Coordinates of C-alpha atoms and ligand atoms in Angstrom, one line a residue:
X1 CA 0.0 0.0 0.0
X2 CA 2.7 2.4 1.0
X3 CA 4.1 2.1 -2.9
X4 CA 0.9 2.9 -4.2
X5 CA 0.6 6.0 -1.9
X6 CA 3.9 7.2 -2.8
X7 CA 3.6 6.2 -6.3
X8 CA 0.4 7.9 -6.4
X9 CA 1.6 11.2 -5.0
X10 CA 4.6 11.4 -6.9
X11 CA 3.4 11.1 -10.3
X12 CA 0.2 13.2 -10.0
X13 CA -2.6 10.4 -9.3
X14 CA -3.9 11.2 -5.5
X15 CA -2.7 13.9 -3.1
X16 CA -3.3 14.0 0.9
X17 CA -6.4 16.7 1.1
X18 CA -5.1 19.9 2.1
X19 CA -1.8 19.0 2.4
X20 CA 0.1 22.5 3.0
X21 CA -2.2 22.7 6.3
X22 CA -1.1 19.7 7.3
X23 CA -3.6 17.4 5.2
X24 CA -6.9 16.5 6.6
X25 CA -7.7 12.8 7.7
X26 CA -8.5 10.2 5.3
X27 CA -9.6 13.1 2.5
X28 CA -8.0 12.6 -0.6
X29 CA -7.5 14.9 -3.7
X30 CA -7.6 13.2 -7.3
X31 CA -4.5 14.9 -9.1
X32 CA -4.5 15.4 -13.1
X33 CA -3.4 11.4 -13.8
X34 CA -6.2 10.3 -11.0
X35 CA -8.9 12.2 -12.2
X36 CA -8.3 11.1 -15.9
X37 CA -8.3 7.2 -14.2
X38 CA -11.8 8.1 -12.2
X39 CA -13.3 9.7 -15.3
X40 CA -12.7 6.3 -17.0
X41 CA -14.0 4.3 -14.5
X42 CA -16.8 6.1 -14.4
X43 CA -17.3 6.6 -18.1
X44 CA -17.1 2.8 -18.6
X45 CA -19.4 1.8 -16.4
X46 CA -22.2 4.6 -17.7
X47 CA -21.6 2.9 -21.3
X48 CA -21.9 -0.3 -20.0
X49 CA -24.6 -0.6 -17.8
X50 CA -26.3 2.6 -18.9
X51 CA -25.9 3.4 -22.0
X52 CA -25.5 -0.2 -24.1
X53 CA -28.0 -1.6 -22.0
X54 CA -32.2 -1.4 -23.4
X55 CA -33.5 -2.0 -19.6
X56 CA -31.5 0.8 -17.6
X57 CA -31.6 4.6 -17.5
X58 CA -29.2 6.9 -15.7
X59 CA -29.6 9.7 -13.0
X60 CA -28.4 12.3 -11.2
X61 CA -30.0 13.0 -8.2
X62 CA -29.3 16.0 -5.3
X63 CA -27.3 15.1 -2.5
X64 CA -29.6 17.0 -0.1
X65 CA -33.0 15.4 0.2
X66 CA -36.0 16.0 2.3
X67 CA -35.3 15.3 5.7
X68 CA -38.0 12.3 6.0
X69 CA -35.6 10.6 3.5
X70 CA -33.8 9.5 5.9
X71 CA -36.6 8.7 8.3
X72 CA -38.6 6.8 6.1
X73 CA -35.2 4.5 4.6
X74 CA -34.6 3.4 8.1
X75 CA -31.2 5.8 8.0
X76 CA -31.8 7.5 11.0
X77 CA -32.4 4.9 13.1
X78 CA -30.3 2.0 12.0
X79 CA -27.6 3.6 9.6
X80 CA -25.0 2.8 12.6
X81 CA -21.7 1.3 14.0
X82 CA -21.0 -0.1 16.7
X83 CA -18.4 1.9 18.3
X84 CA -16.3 1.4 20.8
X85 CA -13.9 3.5 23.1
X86 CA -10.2 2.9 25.0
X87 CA -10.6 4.0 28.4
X88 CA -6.6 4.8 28.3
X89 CA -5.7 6.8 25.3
X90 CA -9.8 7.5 24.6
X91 CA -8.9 6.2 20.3
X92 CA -12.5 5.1 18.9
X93 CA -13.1 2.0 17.0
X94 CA -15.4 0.2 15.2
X95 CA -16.6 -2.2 17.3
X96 CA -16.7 -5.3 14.4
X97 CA -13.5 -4.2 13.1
X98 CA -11.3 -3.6 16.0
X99 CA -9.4 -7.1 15.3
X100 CA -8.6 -6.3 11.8
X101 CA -5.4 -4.2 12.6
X102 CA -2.4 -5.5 13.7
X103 CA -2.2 -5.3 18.1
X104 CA 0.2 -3.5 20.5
X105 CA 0.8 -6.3 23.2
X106 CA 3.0 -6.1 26.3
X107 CA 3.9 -9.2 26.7
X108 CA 3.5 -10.9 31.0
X109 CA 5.7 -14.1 29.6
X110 CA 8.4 -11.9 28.5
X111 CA 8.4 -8.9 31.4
X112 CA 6.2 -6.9 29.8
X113 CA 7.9 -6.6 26.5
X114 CA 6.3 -4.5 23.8
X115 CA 4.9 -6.6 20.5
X116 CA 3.0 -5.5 17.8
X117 CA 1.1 -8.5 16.8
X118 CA -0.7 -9.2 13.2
X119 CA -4.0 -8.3 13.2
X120 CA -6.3 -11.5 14.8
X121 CA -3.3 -13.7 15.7
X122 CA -2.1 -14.5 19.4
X123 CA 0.9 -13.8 21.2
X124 CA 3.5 -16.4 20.3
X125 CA 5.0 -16.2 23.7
X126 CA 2.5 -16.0 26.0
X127 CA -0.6 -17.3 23.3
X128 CA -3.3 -14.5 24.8
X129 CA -5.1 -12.9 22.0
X130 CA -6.4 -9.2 22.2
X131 CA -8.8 -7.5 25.1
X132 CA -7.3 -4.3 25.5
X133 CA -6.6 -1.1 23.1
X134 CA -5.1 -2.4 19.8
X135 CA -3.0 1.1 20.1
X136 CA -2.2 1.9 23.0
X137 CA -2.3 -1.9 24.5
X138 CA -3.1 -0.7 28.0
X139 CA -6.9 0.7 28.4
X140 CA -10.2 -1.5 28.9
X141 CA -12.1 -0.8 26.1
X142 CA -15.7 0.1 26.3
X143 CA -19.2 -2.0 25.4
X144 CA -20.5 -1.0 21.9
X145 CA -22.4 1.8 21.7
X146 CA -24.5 2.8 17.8
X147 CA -22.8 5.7 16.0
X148 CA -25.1 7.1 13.4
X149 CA -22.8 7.9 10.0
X150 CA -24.6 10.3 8.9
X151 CA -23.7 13.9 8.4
X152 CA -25.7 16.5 9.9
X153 CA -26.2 19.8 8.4
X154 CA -28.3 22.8 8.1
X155 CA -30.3 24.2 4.6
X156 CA -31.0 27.8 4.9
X157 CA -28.9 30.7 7.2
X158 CA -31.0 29.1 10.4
X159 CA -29.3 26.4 12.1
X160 CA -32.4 25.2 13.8
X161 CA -33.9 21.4 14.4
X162 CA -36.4 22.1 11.5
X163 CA -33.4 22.8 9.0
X164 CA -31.5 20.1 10.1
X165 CA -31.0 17.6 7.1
X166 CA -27.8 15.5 6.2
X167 CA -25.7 14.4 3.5
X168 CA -26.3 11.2 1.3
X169 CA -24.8 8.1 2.8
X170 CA -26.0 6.1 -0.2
X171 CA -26.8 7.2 -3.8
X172 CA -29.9 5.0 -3.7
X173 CA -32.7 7.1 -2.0
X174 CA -32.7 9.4 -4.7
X175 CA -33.1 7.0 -7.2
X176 CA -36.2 5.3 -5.0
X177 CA -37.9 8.6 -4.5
X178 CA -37.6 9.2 -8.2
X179 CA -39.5 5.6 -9.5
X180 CA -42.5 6.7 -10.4
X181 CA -40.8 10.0 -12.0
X182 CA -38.3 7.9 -13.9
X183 CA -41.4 4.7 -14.8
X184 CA -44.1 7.2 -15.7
X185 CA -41.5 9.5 -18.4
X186 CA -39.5 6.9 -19.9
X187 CA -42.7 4.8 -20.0
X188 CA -40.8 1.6 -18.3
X189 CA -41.8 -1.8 -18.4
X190 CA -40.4 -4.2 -15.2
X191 CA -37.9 -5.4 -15.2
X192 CA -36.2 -2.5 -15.6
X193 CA -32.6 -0.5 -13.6
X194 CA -31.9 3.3 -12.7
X195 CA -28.3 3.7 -12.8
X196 CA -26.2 6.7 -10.9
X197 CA -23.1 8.0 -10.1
X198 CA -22.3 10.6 -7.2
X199 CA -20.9 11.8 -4.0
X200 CA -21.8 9.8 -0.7
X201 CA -20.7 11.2 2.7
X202 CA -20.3 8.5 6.0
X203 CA -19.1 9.8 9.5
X204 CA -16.7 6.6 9.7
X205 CA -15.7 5.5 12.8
X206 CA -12.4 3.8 11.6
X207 CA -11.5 5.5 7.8
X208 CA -7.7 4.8 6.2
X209 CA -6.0 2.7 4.5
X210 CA -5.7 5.4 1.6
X211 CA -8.9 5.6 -0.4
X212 CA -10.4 2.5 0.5
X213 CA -12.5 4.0 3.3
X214 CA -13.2 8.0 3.8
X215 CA -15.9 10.1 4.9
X216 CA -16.3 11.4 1.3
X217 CA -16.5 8.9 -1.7
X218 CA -17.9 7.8 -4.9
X219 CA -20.2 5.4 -5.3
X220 CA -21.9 3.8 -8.7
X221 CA -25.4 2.4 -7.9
X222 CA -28.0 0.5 -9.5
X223 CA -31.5 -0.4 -8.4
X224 CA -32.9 -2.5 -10.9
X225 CA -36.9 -3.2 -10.5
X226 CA -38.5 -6.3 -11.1
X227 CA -41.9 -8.0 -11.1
X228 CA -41.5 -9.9 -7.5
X229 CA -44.5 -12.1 -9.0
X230 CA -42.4 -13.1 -12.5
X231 CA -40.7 -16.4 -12.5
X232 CA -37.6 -16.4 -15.2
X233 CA -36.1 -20.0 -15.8
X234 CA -37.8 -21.7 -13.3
X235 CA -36.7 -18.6 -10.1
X236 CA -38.6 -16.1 -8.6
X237 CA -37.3 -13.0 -10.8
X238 CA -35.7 -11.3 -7.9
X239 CA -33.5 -14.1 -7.2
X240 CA -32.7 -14.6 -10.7
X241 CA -31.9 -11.0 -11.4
X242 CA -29.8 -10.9 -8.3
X243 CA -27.8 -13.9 -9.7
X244 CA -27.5 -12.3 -12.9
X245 CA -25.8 -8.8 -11.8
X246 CA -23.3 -11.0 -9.1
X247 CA -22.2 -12.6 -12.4
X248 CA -22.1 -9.4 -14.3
X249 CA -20.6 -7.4 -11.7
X250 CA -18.0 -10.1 -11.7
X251 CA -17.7 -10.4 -15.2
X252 CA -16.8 -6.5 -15.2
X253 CA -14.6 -5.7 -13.2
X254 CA -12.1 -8.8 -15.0
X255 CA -12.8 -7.2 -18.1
X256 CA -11.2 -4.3 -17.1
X257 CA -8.2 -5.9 -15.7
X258 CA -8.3 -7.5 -12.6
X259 CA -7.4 -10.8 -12.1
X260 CA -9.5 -14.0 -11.1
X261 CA -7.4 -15.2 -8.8
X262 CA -7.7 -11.7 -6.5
X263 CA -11.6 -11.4 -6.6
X264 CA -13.9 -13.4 -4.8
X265 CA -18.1 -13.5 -3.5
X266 CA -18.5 -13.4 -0.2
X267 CA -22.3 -14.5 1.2
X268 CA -23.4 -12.4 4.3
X269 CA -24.6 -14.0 7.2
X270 CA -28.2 -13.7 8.0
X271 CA -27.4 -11.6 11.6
X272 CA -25.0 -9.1 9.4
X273 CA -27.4 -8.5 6.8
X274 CA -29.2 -4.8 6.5
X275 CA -32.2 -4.2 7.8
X276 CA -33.5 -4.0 4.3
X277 CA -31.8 -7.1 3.3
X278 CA -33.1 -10.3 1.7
X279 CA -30.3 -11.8 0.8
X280 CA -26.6 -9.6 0.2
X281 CA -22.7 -10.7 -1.7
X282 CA -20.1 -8.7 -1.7
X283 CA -17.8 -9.2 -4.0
X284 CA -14.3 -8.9 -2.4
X285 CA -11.2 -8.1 -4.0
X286 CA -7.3 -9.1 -2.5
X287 CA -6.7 -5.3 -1.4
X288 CA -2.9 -4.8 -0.5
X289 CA -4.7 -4.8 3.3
X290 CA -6.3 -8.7 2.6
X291 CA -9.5 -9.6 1.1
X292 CA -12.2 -6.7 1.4
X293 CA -15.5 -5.5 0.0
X294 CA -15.1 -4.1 -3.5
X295 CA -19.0 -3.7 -4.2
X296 CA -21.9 -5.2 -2.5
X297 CA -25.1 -6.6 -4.5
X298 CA -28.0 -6.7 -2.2
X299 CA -31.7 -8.0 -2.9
X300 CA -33.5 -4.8 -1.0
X301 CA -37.0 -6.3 -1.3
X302 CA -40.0 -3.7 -1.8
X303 CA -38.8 -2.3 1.4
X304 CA -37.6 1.1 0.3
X305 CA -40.4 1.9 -2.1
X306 CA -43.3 0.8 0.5
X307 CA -41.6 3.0 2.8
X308 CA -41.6 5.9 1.1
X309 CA -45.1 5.9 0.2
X310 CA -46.2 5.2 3.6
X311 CA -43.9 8.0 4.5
X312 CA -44.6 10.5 1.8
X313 CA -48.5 9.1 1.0
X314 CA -47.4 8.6 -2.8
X315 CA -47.9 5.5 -4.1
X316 CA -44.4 4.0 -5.6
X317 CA -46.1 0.8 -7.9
X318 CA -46.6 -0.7 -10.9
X319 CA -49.5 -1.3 -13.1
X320 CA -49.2 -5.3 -13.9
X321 CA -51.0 -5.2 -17.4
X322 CA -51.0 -8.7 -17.6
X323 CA -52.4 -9.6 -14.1
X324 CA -54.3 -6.7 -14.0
X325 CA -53.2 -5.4 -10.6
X326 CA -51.0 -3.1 -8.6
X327 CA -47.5 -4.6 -7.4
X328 CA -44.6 -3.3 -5.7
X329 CA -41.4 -4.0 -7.2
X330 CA -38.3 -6.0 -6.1
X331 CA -35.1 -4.4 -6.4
X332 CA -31.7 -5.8 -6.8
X333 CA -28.7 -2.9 -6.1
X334 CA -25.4 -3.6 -7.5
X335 CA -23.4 -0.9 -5.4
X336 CA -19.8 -0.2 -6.2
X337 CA -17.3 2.1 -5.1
X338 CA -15.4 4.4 -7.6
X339 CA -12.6 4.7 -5.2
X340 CA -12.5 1.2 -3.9
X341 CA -12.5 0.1 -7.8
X342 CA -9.8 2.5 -8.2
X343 CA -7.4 1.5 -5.9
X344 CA -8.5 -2.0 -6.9
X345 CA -7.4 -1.3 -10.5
X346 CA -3.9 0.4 -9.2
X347 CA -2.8 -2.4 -7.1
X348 CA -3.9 -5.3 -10.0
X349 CA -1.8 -3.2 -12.4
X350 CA 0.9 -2.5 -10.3
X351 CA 4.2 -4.2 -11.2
X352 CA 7.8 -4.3 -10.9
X353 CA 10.1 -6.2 -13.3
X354 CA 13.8 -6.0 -14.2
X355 CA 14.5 -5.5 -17.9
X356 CA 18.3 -5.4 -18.9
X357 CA 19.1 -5.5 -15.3
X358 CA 17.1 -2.6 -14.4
X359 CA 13.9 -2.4 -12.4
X360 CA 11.1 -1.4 -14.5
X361 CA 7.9 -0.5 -12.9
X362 CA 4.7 -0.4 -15.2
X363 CA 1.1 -0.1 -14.6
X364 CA -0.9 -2.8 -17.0
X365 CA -3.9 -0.6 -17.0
X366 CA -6.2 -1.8 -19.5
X367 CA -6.2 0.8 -22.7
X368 CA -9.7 2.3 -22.1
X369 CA -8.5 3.0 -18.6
X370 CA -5.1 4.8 -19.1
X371 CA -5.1 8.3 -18.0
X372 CA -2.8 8.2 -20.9
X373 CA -3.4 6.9 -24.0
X374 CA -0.5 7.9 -26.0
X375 CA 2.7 10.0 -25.4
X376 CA 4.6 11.4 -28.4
X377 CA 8.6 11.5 -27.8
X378 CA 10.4 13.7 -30.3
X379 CA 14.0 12.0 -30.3
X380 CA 16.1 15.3 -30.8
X381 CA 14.6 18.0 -28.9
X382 CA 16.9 20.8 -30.8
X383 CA 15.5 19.9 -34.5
X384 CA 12.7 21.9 -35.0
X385 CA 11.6 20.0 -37.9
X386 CA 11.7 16.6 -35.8
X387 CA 9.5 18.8 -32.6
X388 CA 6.9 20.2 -34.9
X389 CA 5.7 16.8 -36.7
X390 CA 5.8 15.9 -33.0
X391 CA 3.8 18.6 -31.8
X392 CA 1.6 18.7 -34.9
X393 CA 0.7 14.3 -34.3
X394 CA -0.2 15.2 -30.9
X395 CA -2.5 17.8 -32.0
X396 CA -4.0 15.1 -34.3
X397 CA -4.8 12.3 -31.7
X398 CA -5.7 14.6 -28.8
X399 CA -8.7 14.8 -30.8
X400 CA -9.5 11.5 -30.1
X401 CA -7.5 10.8 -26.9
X402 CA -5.8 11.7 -24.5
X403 CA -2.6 12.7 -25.2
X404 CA 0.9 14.1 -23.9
X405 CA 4.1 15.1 -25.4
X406 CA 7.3 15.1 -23.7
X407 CA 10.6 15.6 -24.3
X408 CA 12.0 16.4 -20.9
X409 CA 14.5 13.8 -21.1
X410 CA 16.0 11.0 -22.9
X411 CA 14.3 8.6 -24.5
X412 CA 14.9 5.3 -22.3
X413 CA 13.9 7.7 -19.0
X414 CA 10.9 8.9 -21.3
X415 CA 9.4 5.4 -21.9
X416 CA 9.9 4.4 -18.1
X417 CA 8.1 7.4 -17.1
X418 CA 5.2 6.8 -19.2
X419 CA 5.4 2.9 -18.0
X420 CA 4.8 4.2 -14.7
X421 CA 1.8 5.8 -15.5
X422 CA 0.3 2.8 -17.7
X423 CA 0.2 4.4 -20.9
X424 CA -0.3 1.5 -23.2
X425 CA 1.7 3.5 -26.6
X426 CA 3.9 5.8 -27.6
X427 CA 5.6 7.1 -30.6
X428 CA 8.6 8.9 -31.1
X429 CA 9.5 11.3 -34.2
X430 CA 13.0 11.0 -35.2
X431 CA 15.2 12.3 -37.9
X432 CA 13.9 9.8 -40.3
X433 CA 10.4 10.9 -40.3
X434 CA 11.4 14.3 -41.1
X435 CA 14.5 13.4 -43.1
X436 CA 18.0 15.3 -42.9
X437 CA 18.5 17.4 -46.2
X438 CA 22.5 18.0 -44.8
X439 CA 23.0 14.4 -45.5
X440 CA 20.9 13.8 -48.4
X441 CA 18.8 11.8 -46.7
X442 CA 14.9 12.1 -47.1
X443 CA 11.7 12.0 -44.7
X444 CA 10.0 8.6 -44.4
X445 CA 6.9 10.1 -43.0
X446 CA 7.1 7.3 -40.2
X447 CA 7.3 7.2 -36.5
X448 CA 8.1 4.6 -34.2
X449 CA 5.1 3.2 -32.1
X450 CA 6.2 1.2 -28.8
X451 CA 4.2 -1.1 -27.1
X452 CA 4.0 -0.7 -23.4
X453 CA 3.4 -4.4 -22.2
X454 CA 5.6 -6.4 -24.8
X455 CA 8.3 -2.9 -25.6
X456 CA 8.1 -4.1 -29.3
X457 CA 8.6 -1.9 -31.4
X458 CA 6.6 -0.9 -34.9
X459 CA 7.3 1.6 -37.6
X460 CA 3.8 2.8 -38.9
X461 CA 3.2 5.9 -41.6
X462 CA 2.0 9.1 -39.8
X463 CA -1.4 9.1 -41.8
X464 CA -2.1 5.7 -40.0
X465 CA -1.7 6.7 -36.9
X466 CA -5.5 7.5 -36.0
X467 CA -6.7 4.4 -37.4
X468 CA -4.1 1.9 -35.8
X469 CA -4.9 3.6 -32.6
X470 CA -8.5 3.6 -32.6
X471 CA -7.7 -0.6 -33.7
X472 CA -5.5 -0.6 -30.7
X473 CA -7.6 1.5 -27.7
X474 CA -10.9 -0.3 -28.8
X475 CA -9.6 -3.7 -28.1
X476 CA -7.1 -4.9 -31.3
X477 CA -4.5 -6.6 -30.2
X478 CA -0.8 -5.6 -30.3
X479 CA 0.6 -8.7 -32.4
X480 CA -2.3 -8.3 -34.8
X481 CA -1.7 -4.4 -35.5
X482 CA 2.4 -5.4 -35.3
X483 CA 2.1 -8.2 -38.4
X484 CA 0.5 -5.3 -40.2
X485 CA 3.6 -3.0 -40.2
X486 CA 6.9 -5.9 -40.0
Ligands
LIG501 P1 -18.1 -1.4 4.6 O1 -18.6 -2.7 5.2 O2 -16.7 -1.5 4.0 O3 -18.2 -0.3 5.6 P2 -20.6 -1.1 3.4 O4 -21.1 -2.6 3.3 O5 -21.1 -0.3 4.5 O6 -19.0 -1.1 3.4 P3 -22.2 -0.3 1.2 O7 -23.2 0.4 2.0 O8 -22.6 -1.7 0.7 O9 -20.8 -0.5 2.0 O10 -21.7 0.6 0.1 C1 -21.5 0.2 -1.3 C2 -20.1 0.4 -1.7 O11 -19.7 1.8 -1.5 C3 -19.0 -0.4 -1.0 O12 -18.9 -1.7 -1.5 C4 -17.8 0.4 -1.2 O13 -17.2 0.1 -2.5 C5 -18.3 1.8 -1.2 N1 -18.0 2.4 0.1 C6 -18.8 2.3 1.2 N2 -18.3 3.0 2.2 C7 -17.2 3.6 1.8 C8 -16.2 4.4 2.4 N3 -16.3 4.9 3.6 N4 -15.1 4.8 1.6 C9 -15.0 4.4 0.3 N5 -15.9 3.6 -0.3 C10 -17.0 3.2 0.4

C-alpha cells in the first residue's frame, strides 16, 4: 500500500487533502493522472450498464434530500456502527473491526515486553489474543455503543432542528424517491434498472487505509426493478436478477483488468445483513490490506419503495398489465465504489520487473483506462523540424485521446516514465520521419510506435496513426496491428 501511496503522489494520481495545512484525515484529492483514471472508471461503467443496455436509465439526483428521506429508509435509526472506546488513550473504533489491525501487546511471559502483533493472531510467547486497546495496549475498552454515519447539516442561514437535514450516505434514496418520475417519463416496463453516479458522505468511525475508506466517496449504484411475482427459468425474478448482476458485476470488473485469482463473492450471514436485506454478496477483492469488500449486491425487497409511500403518502407501484393489478417491485442494487474500484485497479496493475538489469515499474492498466493513451517522444529536442511533426501528431490524436508530449528527457527515462503511468503506446519522431537534407537523406513520413506491455517496437506511416490507434484503444491486439507494419 505504501508504494501505491507514494507512487500515487509522486506522479500526479492522489494527493493528501489539504496538504500544505497539514492534510486532513483520510480526505484525498484526485491529481490530473487520478482524475483522468476516475473519469474512466466512471465513463465505462455509464456505457456499459447505462448506455448499451435497453432496460436501464441513468440519473443524477441532489445530495440534499428532504429530511423524511432518511426517516422513512430506516437511516436515521439504523444507519450505525457499533463503536467502541479505550478508556486509556480514549482512540475510537469500530466495534466489528477492531481485530482487523495488527495489536500492541505487552507481553506478561516476556516482562512486559512490547509486541506488535498481526491483526487476529495470538501472542506467540505468551498465546493470549487481544482484550485491550489495539493502540495503545493498556486501556479496557468500552461495550459498543450505535454511532449514526450520517452527516448532519443545516439548509438555509438558520441552524435550527427544522433545518437540520444530512448528507447522502448512499446514492440509492434518490433513485427510489424518483421511481415513479423515472417509470411514468421513460414509460418503463419491469424489469427495468436506474443507474447513478455521485458523491456519498459517511461519518466513519475507523477511515484509512488510503482511499479504501473515507468520509467522502464515490459510489456507482444501480437499483434495478423487477416484477416480484415473475418467475424467469424456473426462479422467482428477484433471485434470478440478483444472480445475474453477481455474475455481471463479476464479469466486469475482469474485463477491465483484474485478475480472477484476487476477486472473490462473499455471502453475508443472516445476523450481518441490513435491515433491508433479503439476501446480500459482496464481491471482495485481494486489497494490499487482505480480502475486502469491492461492491456489495443486495436484494432490497420492496422495502424502500413501500416506505416511502407510507412515508410520503405517494404510491411507488406498478400497473401489472398482464395480471391486471397493482405490485410493488423487487429491487436488486449492485453498489460499487469508484474509489475502492480505483485503488482496486492500481494495485492489479501494479508491477515491478527487471529489464536489462534494471527495475522497470509499469502499470498494466487496460487501454480504455489509461489516463494516458499515447505520449509522443520527439528524439532530438533541438530539431525543430523533428518537434513540430511531434507537436503537430499530438494535435491530431488529442482529438481522439488523451494525449501528452514530452521531451523532458532521454528517451529510455521517457518510456519508463510513461510505464509508470500505464500508458499502453507511444511514438517517437525522429530524424527519419522528417529526413535530414544536410546528409541527403529524405523523410519517411514514419514514427516509431512502442508497445507498453511487450516494448516491441513498430514503424507505422503518420497518416495511420489514428486508425491503428483507434484498432489498438478499442480492443485490437498488439501482435495483430504489429504483423501489419513488419
Ligand atoms: P463497509 O462494510 O466496508 O463499511 P458497506 O457494506 O457499508 O462497506 P455499502 O453500504 O454496501 O458499504 O456501500 C457500497 C459500496 O460503497 C461499498 O462496496 C464500497 O465500495 C463503497 N463504500 C462504502 N463506504 C465507503 C467508504 N467509507 N469509503 C469508500 N468507499 C466506500
Amino acid at each position: 500500500m505504501d508504494t501505491l501511496v507514494s507512487l500515487s503522489k509522486r506522479r500526479g494520481f492522489i494527493f493528501q487533502s489539504s496538504e500544505i495545512y497539514g492534510g486532513t484525515g483520510s480526505c484525498w484529492d484526485y491529481g490530473p493522472l487520478g482524475v483522468e483514471l476516475k473519469q474512466n472508471i466512471k465513463r465505462l461503467w455509464w456505457r456499459d450498464y447505462i448506455q448499451r443496455r435497453p432496460d436501464m436509465v441513468g440519473l443524477d439526483a441532489s445530495i440534499l434530500m428532504h429530511p423524511t428521506v432518511w426517516k422513512a429508509s430506516g437511516h436515521v435509526d439504523n444507519f450505525t456502527d457499533p463503536m467502541v472506546d479505550c478508556l486509556e488513550c480514549r482512540r475510537r473504533f469500530r466495534a466489528d473491526k477492531v481485530d482487523e489491525t495488527p495489536w500492541v501487546h505487552y507481553c506478561a511471559a516476556t516482562k512486559g515486553n512490547k509486541f506488535t502483533i498481526p491483526s487476529g493472531e495470538p501472542c506467540s510467547h505468551c498465546g493470549e489474543r487481544r482484550t485491550l486497546c489495539p493502540e495503545c495496549g493498556k486501556g479496557s475498552l468500552t461495550p459498543p455503543r450505535q454511532f449514526n454515519l450520517m452527516f448532519k447539516t443545516f439548509m438555509g442561514p438558520v441552524e435550527e432542528d427544522a433545518s437540520q437535514t444530512y448528507l447522502r450516505p448512499e446514492t440509492a434514496q434518490g433513485i427510489f424517491v424518483n421511481f415513479d418520475n423515472v417509470a411514468q417519463s421513460m414509460r418503463r416496463k419491469l424489469p427495468f434498472g436506474i443507474g447513478q453516479i455521485g458523491k456519498a458522505f459517511r461519518n466513519e468511525i475507523t477511515p484509512g487505509n488510503f482511499i479504501f475508506r473515507t468520509r467522502e466517496f464515490e459510489q456507482m449504484e444501480i437499483e434495478y426493478f423487477v416484477n416480484p411475482r415473475d418467475t424467469v427459468e424456473g426462479k422467482p425474478a428477484d433471485e434470478y436478477w440478483h444472480e445475474r448482476w453477481i455474475a455481471d458485476s463479476l464479469a466486469w470488473f475482469q474485463r477491465y483488468g483484474l485478475r480472477a485469482e484476487n476477486l472473490r463473492l462473499r455471502e453475508h450471514e443472516k445476523d450481518e445483513l441490513a435491515h433491508y436485506a433479503k439476501r446480500t454478496a459482496d464481491i471482495e477483492y485481494r486489497f494490499p490490506i487482505g480480502w475486502s469488500e469491492l461492491m456489495g449486491i443486495a436484494n432490497r425487497t420492496d422495502f424502500d419503495l413501500k416506505q416511502h409511500a407510507q412515508f410520503s403518502g405517494k404510491a411507488l407501484s406498478y400497473f401489472d398489465e398482464e395480471r391486471k393489478e397493482h405490485v410493488v417491485p423487487y429491487v436488486i442494487e449492485p453498489s460499487a465504489g469508484v474509489d475502492r474500484a480505483l485503488l482496486a485497479f492500481l494495485a492489479d496493475a501494479y508491477q515491478e520487473e527487471e529489464v536489462r538489469g534494471e527495475k522497470r515499474v509499469v502499470l498494466r492498466f487496460h487501454p480504455e483506462l489509461a489516463p494516458v493513451k499515447v505520449a509522443i517522444l520527439p528524439l532530438l529536442k533541438k530539431r525543430d523540424d523533428v518537434v513540430r511533426t511531434a507537436h503537430a501528431i499530438r494535435d491530431t490524436l488529442a482529438k481522439h485521446w488523451t494525449v501528452v508530449y514530452d521531451d523532458t528527457a532521454a528517451i529510455g527515462r521517457l518510456y519508463r516514465r510513461q510505464d509508470e503511468v500505464g500508458t499502453p503506446y507511444c511514438v517517437t519522431v525522429d530524424v527519419q520521419t522528417v529526413g535530414d537534407t544536410d546528409k541527403g537523406e529524405s523523410a519517411d513520413g514514419k514514427v516509431t510506435i512502442r508497445d507498453r506491455d511487450s516494448m516491441e517496437q513498430v514503424r507505422v506511416p503518420i497518416d495511420a496513426l489514428p486508425a491503428v490507434f483507434l484498432d489498438l484503444l478499442s480492443g485490437g491486439s498488439w501482435a495483430a496491428v504489429a504483423s501489419r507494419f513488419p
